[in-house]
mmCIF file of N, CA and C in Angstrom:
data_model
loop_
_atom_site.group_PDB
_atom_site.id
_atom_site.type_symbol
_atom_site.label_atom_id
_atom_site.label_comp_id
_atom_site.label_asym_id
_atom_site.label_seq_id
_atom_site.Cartn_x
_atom_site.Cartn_y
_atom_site.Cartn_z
ATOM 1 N N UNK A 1 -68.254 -38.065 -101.275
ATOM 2 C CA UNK A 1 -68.089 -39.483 -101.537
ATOM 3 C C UNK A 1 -68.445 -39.787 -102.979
ATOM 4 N N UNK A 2 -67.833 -40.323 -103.547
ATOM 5 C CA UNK A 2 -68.017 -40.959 -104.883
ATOM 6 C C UNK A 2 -68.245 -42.802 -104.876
ATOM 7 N N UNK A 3 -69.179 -43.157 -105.813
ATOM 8 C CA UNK A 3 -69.284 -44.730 -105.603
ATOM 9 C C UNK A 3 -68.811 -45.329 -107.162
ATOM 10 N N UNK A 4 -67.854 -45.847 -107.257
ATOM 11 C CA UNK A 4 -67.849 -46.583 -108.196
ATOM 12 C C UNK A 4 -67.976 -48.079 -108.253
ATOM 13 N N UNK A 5 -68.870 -48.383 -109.583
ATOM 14 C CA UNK A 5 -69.318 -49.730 -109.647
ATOM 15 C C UNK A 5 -68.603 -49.952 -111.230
ATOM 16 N N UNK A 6 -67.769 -50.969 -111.255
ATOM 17 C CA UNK A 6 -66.720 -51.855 -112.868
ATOM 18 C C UNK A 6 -68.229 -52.791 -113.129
ATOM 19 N N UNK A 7 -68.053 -52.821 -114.526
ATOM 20 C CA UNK A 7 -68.717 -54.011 -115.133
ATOM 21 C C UNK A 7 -68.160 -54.567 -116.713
ATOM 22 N N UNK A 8 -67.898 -55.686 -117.009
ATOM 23 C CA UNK A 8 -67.628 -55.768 -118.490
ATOM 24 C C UNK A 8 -67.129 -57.198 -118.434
ATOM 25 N N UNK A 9 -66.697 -56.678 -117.194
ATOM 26 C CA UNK A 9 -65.148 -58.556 -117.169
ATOM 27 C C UNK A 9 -65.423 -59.556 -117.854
ATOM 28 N N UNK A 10 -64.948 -60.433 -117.629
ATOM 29 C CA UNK A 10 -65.482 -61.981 -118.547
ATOM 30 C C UNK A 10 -63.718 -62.700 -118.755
ATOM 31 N N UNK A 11 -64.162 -63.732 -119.230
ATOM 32 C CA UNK A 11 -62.830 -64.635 -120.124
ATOM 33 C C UNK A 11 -63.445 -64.398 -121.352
ATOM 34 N N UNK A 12 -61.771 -64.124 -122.010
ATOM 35 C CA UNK A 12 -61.963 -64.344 -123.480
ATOM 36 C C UNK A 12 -60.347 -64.810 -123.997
ATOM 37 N N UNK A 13 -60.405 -64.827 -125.002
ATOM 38 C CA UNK A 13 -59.632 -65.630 -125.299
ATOM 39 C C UNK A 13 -58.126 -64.538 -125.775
ATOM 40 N N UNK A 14 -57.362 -65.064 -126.580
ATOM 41 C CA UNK A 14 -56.043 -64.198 -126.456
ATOM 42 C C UNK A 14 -56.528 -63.416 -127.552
ATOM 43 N N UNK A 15 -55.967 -62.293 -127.987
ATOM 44 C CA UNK A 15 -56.585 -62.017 -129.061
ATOM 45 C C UNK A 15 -57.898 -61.395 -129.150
ATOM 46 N N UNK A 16 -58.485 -61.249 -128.336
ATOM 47 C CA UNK A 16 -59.978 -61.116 -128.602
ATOM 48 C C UNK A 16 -59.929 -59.976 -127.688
ATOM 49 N N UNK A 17 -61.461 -59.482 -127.812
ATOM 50 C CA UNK A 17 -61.452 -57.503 -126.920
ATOM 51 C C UNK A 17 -62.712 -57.803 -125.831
ATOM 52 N N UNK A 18 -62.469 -57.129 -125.014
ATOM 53 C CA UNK A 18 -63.610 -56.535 -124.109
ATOM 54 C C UNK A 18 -63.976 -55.458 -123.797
ATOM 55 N N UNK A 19 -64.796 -54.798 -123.099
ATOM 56 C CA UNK A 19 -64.749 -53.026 -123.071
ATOM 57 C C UNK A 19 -65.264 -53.025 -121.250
ATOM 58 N N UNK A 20 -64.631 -52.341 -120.555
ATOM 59 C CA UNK A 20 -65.032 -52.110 -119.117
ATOM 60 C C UNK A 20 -65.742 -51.270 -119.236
ATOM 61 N N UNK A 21 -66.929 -51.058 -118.161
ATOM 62 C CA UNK A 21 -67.368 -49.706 -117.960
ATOM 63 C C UNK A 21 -67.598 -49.062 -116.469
ATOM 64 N N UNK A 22 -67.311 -48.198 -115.995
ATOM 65 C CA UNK A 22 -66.894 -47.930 -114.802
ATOM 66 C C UNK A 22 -68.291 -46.796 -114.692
ATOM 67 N N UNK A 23 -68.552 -47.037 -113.677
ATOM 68 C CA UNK A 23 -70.324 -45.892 -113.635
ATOM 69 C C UNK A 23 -69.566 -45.165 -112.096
ATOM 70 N N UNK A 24 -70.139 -43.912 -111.886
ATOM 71 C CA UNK A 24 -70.055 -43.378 -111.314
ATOM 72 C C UNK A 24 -70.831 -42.759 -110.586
ATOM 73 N N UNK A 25 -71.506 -42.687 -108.965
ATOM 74 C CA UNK A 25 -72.694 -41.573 -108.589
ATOM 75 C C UNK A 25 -72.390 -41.429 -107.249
ATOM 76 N N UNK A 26 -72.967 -40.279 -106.486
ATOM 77 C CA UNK A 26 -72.682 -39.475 -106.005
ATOM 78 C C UNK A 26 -71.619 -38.306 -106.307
ATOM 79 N N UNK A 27 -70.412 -37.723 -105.594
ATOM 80 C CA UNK A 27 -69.979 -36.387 -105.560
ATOM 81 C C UNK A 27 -69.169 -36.686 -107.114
ATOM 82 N N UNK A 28 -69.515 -36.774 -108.216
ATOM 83 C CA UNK A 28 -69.036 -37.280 -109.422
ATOM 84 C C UNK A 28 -68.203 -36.270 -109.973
ATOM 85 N N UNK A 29 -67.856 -35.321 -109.989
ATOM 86 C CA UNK A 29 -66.963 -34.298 -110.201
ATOM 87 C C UNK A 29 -65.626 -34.606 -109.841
ATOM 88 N N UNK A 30 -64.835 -35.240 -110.768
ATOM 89 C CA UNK A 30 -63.452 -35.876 -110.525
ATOM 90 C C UNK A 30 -62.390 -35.239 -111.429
ATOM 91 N N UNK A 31 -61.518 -34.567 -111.122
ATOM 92 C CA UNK A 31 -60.882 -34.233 -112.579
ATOM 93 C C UNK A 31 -60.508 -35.575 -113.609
ATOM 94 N N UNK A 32 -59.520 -36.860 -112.540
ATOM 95 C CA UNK A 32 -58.936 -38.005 -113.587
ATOM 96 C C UNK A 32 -60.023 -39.101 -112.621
ATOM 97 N N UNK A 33 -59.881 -39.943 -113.918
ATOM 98 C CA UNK A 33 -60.683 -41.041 -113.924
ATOM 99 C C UNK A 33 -59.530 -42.064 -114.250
ATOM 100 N N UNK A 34 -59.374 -43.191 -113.535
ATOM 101 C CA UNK A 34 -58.251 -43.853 -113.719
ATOM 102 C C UNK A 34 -58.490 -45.493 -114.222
ATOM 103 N N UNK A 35 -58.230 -46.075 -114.832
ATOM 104 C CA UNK A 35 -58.186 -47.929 -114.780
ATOM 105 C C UNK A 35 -56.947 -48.443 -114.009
ATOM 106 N N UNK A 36 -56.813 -49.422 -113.241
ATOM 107 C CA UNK A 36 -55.687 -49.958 -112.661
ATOM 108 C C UNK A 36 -55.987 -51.714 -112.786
ATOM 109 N N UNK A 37 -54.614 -52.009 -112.386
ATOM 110 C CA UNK A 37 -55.015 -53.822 -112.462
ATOM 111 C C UNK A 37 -54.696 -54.384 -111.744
ATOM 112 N N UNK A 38 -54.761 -55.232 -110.945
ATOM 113 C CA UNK A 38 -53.549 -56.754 -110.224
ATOM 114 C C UNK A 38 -54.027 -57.785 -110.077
ATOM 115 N N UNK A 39 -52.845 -58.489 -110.504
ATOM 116 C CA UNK A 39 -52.677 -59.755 -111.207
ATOM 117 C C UNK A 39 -52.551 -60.470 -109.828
ATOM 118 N N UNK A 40 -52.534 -61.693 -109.089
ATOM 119 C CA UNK A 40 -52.324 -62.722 -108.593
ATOM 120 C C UNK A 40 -50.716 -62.279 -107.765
ATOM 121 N N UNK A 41 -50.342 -62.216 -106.950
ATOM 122 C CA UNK A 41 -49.159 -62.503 -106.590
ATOM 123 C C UNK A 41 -48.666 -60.607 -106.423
ATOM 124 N N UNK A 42 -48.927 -59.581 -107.388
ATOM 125 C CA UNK A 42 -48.319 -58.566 -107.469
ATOM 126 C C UNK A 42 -48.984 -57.493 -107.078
ATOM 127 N N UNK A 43 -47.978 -56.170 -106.979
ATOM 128 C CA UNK A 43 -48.876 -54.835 -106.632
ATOM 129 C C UNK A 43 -50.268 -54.262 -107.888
ATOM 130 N N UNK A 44 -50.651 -53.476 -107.308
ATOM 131 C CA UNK A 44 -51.625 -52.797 -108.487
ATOM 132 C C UNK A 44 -50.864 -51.872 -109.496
ATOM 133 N N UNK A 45 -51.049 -51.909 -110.275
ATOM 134 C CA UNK A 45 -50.558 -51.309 -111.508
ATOM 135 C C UNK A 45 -51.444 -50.090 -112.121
ATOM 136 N N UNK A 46 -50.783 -49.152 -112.920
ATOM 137 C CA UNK A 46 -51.597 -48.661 -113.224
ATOM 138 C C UNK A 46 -51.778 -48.962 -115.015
ATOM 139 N N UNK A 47 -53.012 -48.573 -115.694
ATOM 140 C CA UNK A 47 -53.277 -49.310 -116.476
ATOM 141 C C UNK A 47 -53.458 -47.833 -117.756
ATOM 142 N N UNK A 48 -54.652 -46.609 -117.252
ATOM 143 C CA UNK A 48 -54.882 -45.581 -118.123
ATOM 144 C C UNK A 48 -55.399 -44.643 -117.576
ATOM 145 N N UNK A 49 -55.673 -43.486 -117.544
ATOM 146 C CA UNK A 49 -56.209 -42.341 -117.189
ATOM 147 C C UNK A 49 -56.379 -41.116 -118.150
ATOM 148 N N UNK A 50 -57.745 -40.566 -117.690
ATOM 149 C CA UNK A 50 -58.370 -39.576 -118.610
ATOM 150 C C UNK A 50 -58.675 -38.437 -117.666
ATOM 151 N N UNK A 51 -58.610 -37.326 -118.607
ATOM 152 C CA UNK A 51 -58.781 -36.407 -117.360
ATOM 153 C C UNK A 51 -60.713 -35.537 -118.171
ATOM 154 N N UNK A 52 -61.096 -35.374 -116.764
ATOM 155 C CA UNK A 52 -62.255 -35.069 -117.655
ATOM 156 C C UNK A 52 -62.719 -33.795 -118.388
ATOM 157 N N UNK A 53 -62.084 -33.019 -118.346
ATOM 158 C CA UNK A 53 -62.158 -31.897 -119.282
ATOM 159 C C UNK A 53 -60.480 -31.554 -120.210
ATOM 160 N N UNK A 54 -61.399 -31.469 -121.353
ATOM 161 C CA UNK A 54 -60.103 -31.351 -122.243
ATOM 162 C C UNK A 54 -59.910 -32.865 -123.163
ATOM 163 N N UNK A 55 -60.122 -34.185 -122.082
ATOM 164 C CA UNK A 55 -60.092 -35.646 -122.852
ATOM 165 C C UNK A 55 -58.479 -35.723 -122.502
ATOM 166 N N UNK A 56 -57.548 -35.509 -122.047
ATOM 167 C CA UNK A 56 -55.973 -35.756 -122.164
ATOM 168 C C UNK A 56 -56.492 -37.339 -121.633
ATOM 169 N N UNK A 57 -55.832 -38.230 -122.222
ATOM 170 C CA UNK A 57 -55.744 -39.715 -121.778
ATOM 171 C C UNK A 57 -54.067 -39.926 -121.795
ATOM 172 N N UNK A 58 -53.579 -40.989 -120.810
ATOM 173 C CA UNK A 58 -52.456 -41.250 -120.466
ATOM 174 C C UNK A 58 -52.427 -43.507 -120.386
ATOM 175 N N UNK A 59 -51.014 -44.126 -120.613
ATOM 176 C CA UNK A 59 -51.560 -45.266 -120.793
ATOM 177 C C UNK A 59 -49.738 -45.498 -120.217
ATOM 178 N N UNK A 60 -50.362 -46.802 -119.745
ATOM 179 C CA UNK A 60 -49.138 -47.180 -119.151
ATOM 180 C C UNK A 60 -48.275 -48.033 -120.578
ATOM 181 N N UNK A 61 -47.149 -48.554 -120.827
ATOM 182 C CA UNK A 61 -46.259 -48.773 -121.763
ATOM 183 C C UNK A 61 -46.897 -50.129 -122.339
ATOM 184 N N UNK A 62 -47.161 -51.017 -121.362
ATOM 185 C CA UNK A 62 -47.811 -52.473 -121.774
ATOM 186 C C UNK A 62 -48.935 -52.360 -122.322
ATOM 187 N N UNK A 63 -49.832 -51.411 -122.447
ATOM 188 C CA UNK A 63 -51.216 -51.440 -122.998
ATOM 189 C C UNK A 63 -51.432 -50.535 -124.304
ATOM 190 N N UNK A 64 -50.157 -49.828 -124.160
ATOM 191 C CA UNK A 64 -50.088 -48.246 -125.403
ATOM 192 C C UNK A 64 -50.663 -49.114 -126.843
ATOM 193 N N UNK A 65 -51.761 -48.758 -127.494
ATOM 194 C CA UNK A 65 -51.528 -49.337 -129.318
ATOM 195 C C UNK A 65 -53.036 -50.250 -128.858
ATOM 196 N N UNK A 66 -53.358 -50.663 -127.637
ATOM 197 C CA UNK A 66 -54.219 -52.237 -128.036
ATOM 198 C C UNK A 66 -55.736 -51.407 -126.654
ATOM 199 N N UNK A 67 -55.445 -50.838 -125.843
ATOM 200 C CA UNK A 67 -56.432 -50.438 -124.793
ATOM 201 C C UNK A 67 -56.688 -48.920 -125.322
ATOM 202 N N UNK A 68 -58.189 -48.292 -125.303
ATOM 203 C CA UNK A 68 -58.494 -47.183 -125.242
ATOM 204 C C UNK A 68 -59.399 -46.858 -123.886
ATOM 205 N N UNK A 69 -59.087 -45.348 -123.193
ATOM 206 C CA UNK A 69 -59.843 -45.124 -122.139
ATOM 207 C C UNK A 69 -60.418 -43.817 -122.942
ATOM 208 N N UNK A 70 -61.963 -43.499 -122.303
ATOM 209 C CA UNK A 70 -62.797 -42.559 -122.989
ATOM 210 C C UNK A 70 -63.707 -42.595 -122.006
ATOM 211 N N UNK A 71 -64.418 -41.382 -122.357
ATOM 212 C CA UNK A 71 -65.372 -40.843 -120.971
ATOM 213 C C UNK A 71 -66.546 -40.322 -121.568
ATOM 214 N N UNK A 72 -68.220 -40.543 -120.768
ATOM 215 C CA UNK A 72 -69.696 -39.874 -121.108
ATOM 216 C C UNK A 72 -69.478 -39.332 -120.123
ATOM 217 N N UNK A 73 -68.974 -37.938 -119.508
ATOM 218 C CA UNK A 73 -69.444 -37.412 -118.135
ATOM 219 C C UNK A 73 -71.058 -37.129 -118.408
ATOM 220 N N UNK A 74 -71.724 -36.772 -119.108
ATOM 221 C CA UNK A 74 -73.290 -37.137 -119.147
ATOM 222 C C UNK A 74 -73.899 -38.154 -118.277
ATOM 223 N N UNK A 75 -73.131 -39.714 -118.585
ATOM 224 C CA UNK A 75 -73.645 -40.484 -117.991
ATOM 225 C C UNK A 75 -72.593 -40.924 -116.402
ATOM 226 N N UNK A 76 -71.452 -39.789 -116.473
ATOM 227 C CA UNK A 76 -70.320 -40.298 -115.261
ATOM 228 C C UNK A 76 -70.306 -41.516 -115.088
ATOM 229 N N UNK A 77 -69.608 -41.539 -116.558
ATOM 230 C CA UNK A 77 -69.311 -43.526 -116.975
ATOM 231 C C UNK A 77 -67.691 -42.851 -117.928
ATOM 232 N N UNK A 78 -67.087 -44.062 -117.400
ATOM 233 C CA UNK A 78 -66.011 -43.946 -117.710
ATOM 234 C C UNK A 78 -65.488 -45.518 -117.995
ATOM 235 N N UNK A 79 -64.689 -45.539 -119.531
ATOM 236 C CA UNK A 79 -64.923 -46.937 -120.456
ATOM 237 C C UNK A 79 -63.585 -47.587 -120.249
ATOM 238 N N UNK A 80 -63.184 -48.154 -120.730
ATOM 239 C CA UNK A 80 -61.705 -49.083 -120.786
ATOM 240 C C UNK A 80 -62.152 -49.923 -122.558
ATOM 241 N N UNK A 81 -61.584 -49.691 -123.248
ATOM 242 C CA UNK A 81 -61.798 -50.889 -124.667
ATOM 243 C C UNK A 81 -61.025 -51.469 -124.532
ATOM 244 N N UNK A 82 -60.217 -52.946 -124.321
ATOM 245 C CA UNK A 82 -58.966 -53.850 -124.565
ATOM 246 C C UNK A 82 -59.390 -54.156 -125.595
ATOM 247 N N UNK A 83 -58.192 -53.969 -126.745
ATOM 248 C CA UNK A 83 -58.204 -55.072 -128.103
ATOM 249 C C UNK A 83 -56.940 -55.942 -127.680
ATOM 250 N N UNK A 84 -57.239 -57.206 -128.946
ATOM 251 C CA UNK A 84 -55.380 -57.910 -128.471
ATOM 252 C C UNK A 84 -55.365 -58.101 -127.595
ATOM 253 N N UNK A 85 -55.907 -59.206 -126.715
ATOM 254 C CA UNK A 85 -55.964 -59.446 -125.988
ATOM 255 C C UNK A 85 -54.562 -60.066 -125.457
ATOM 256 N N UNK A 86 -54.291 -60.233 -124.252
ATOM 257 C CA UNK A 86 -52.953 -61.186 -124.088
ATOM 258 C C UNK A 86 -53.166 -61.973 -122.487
ATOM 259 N N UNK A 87 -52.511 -63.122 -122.619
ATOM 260 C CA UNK A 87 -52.830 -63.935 -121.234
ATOM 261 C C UNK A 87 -52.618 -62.773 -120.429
ATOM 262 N N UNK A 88 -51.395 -62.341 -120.272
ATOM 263 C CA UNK A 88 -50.479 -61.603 -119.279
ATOM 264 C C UNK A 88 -51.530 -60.394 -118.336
ATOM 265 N N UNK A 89 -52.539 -59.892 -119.586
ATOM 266 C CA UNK A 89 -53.641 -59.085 -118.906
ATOM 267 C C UNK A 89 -54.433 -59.479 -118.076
ATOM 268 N N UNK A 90 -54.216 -61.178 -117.730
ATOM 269 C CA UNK A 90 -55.146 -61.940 -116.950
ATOM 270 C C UNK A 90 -55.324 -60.537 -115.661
ATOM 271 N N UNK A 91 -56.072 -60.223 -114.667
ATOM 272 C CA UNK A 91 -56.210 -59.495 -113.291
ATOM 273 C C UNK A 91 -57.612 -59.190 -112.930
ATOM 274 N N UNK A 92 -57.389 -58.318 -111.578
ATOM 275 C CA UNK A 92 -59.078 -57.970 -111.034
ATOM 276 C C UNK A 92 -58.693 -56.480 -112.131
ATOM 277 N N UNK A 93 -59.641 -55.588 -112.489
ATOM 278 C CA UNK A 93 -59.543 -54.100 -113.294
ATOM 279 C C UNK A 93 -60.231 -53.493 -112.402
ATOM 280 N N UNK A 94 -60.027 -52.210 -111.810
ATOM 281 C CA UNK A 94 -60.215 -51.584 -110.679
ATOM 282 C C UNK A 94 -60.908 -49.885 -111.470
ATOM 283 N N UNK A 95 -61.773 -49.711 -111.409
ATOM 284 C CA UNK A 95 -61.667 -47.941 -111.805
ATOM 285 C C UNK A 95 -61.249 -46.974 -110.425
ATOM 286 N N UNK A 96 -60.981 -46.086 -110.611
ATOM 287 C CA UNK A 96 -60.473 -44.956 -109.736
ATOM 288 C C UNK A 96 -60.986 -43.725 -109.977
ATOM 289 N N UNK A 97 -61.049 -42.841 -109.004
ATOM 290 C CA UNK A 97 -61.333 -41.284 -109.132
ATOM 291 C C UNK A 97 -60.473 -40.581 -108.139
ATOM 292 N N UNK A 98 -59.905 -39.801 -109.235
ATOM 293 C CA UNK A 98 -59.309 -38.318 -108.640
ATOM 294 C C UNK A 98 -59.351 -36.831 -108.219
ATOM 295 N N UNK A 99 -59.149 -36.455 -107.122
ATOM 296 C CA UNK A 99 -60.310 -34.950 -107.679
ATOM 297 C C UNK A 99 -59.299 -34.033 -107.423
ATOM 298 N N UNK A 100 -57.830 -34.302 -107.427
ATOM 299 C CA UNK A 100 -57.267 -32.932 -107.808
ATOM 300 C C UNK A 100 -56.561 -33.177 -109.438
ATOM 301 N N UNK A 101 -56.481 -32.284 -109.661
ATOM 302 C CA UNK A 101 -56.619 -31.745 -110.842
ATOM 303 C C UNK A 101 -54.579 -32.003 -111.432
ATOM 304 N N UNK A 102 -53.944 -32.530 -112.332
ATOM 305 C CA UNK A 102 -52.865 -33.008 -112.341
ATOM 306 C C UNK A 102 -52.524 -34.173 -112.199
ATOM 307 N N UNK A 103 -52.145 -34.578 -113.385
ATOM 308 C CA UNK A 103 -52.142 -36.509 -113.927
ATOM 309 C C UNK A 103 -51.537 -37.294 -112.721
ATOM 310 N N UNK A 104 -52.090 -38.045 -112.062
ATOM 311 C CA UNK A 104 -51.217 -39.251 -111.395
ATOM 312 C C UNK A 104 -51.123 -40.879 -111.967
ATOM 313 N N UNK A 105 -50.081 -41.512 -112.101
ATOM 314 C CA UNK A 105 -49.915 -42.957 -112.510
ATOM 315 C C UNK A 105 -50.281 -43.956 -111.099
ATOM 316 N N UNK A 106 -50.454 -43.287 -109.900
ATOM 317 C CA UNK A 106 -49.875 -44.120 -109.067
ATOM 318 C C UNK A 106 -51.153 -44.395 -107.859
ATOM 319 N N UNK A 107 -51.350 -45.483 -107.095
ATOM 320 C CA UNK A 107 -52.401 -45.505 -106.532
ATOM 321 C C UNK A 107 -52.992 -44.772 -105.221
ATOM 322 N N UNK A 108 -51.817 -44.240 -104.792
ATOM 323 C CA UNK A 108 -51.954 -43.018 -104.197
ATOM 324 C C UNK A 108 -52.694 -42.367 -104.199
ATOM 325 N N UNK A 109 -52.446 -41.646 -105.502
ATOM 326 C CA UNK A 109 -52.857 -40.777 -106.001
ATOM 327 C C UNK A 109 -54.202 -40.866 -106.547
ATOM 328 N N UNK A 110 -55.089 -41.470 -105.892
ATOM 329 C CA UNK A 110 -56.321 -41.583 -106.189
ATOM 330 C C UNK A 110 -57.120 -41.978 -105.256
ATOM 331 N N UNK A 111 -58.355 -41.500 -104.581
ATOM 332 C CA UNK A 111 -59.253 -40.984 -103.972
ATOM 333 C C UNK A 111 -60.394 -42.062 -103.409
ATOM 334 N N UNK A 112 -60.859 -42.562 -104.776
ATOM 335 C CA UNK A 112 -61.899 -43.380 -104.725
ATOM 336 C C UNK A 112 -61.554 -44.547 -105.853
ATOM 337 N N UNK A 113 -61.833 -45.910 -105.171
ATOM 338 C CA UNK A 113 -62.007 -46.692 -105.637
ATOM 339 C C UNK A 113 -63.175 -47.962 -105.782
ATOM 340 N N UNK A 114 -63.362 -48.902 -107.351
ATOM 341 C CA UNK A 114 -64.423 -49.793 -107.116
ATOM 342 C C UNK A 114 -63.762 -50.868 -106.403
ATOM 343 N N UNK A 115 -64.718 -51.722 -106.586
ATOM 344 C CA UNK A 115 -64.727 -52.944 -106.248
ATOM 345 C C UNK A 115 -63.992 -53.861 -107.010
ATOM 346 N N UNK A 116 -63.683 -53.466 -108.267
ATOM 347 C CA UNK A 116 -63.020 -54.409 -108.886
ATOM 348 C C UNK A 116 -63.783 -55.378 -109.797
ATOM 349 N N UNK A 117 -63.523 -55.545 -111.266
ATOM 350 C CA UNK A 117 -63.917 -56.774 -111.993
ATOM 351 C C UNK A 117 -62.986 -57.895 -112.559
ATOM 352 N N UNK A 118 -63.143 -58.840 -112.643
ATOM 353 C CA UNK A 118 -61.982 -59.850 -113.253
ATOM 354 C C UNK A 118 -62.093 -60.332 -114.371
ATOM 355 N N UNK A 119 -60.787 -59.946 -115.252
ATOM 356 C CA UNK A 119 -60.803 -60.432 -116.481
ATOM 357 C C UNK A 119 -59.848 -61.042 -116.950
ATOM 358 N N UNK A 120 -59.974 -62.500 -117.648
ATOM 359 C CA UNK A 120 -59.271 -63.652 -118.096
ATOM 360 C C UNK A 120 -58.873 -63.873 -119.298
ATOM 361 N N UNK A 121 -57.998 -63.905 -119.669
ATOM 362 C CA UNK A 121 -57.449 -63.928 -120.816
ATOM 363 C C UNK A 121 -56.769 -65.317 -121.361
ATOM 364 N N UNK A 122 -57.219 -66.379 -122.091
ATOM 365 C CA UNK A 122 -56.849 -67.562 -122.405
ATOM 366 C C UNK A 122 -55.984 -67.868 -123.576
ATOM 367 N N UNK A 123 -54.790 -68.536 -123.314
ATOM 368 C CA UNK A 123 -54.083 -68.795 -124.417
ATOM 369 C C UNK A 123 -54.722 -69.851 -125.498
#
């Protein structure tokens, strides 16, 4: 079992950054570590993923240039940075864990999930 707990969320304004941080404890040995999102009305999306040895990070098309994902397995914390903010990112941000080994985009494909944080984005 793995427990993940999100923290960072908030409103901010368009334009402006936040940084998630996704903590991790118990069976913490995950190969990918994932961010996902959903918005009001739609499915979950996927958002970025890192795999934890090696660092390969992967980003979905809407976030490429403005979001970085990065990892302390020291502390089995796993980050999200949004810069550039945009309304459209309004959603709950979800972290994920994977433990086989081979990139997935999709929610399936992932194991363990948090609880979710919500973050607002104001025009």
């Amino acid at each position: 079992q793995v427990q993940l707990v999100e923290s960072g969320g908030g409103l901010v304004q368009a334009g402006g950054s936040l940084r998630l941080s996704c903590a991790a404890s118990g069976r913490t040995f995950t190969f990918y570590r994932g961010w996902f999102r959903q918005a009001p009305g739609k499915e979950r999306e996927f958002v970025a993923a890192i795999r934890r040895t090696g660092g390969s990070t992967y980003y979905a098309d809407s976030v490429k240039g403005r979001f970085t994902i990065s990892r302390d397995n020291a502390k089995n914390t796993v980050y999200l940075q949004m810069n550039s903010l945009k309304p459209e990112d309004t959603a709950v941000y979800y972290c994920a864990a994977r433990y086989s080994d081979g990139y997935s985009y999709t929610v399936e494909g992932y194991d363990y999930w948090g609880q979710g944080t919500q973050v607002t984005v104001s025009s």
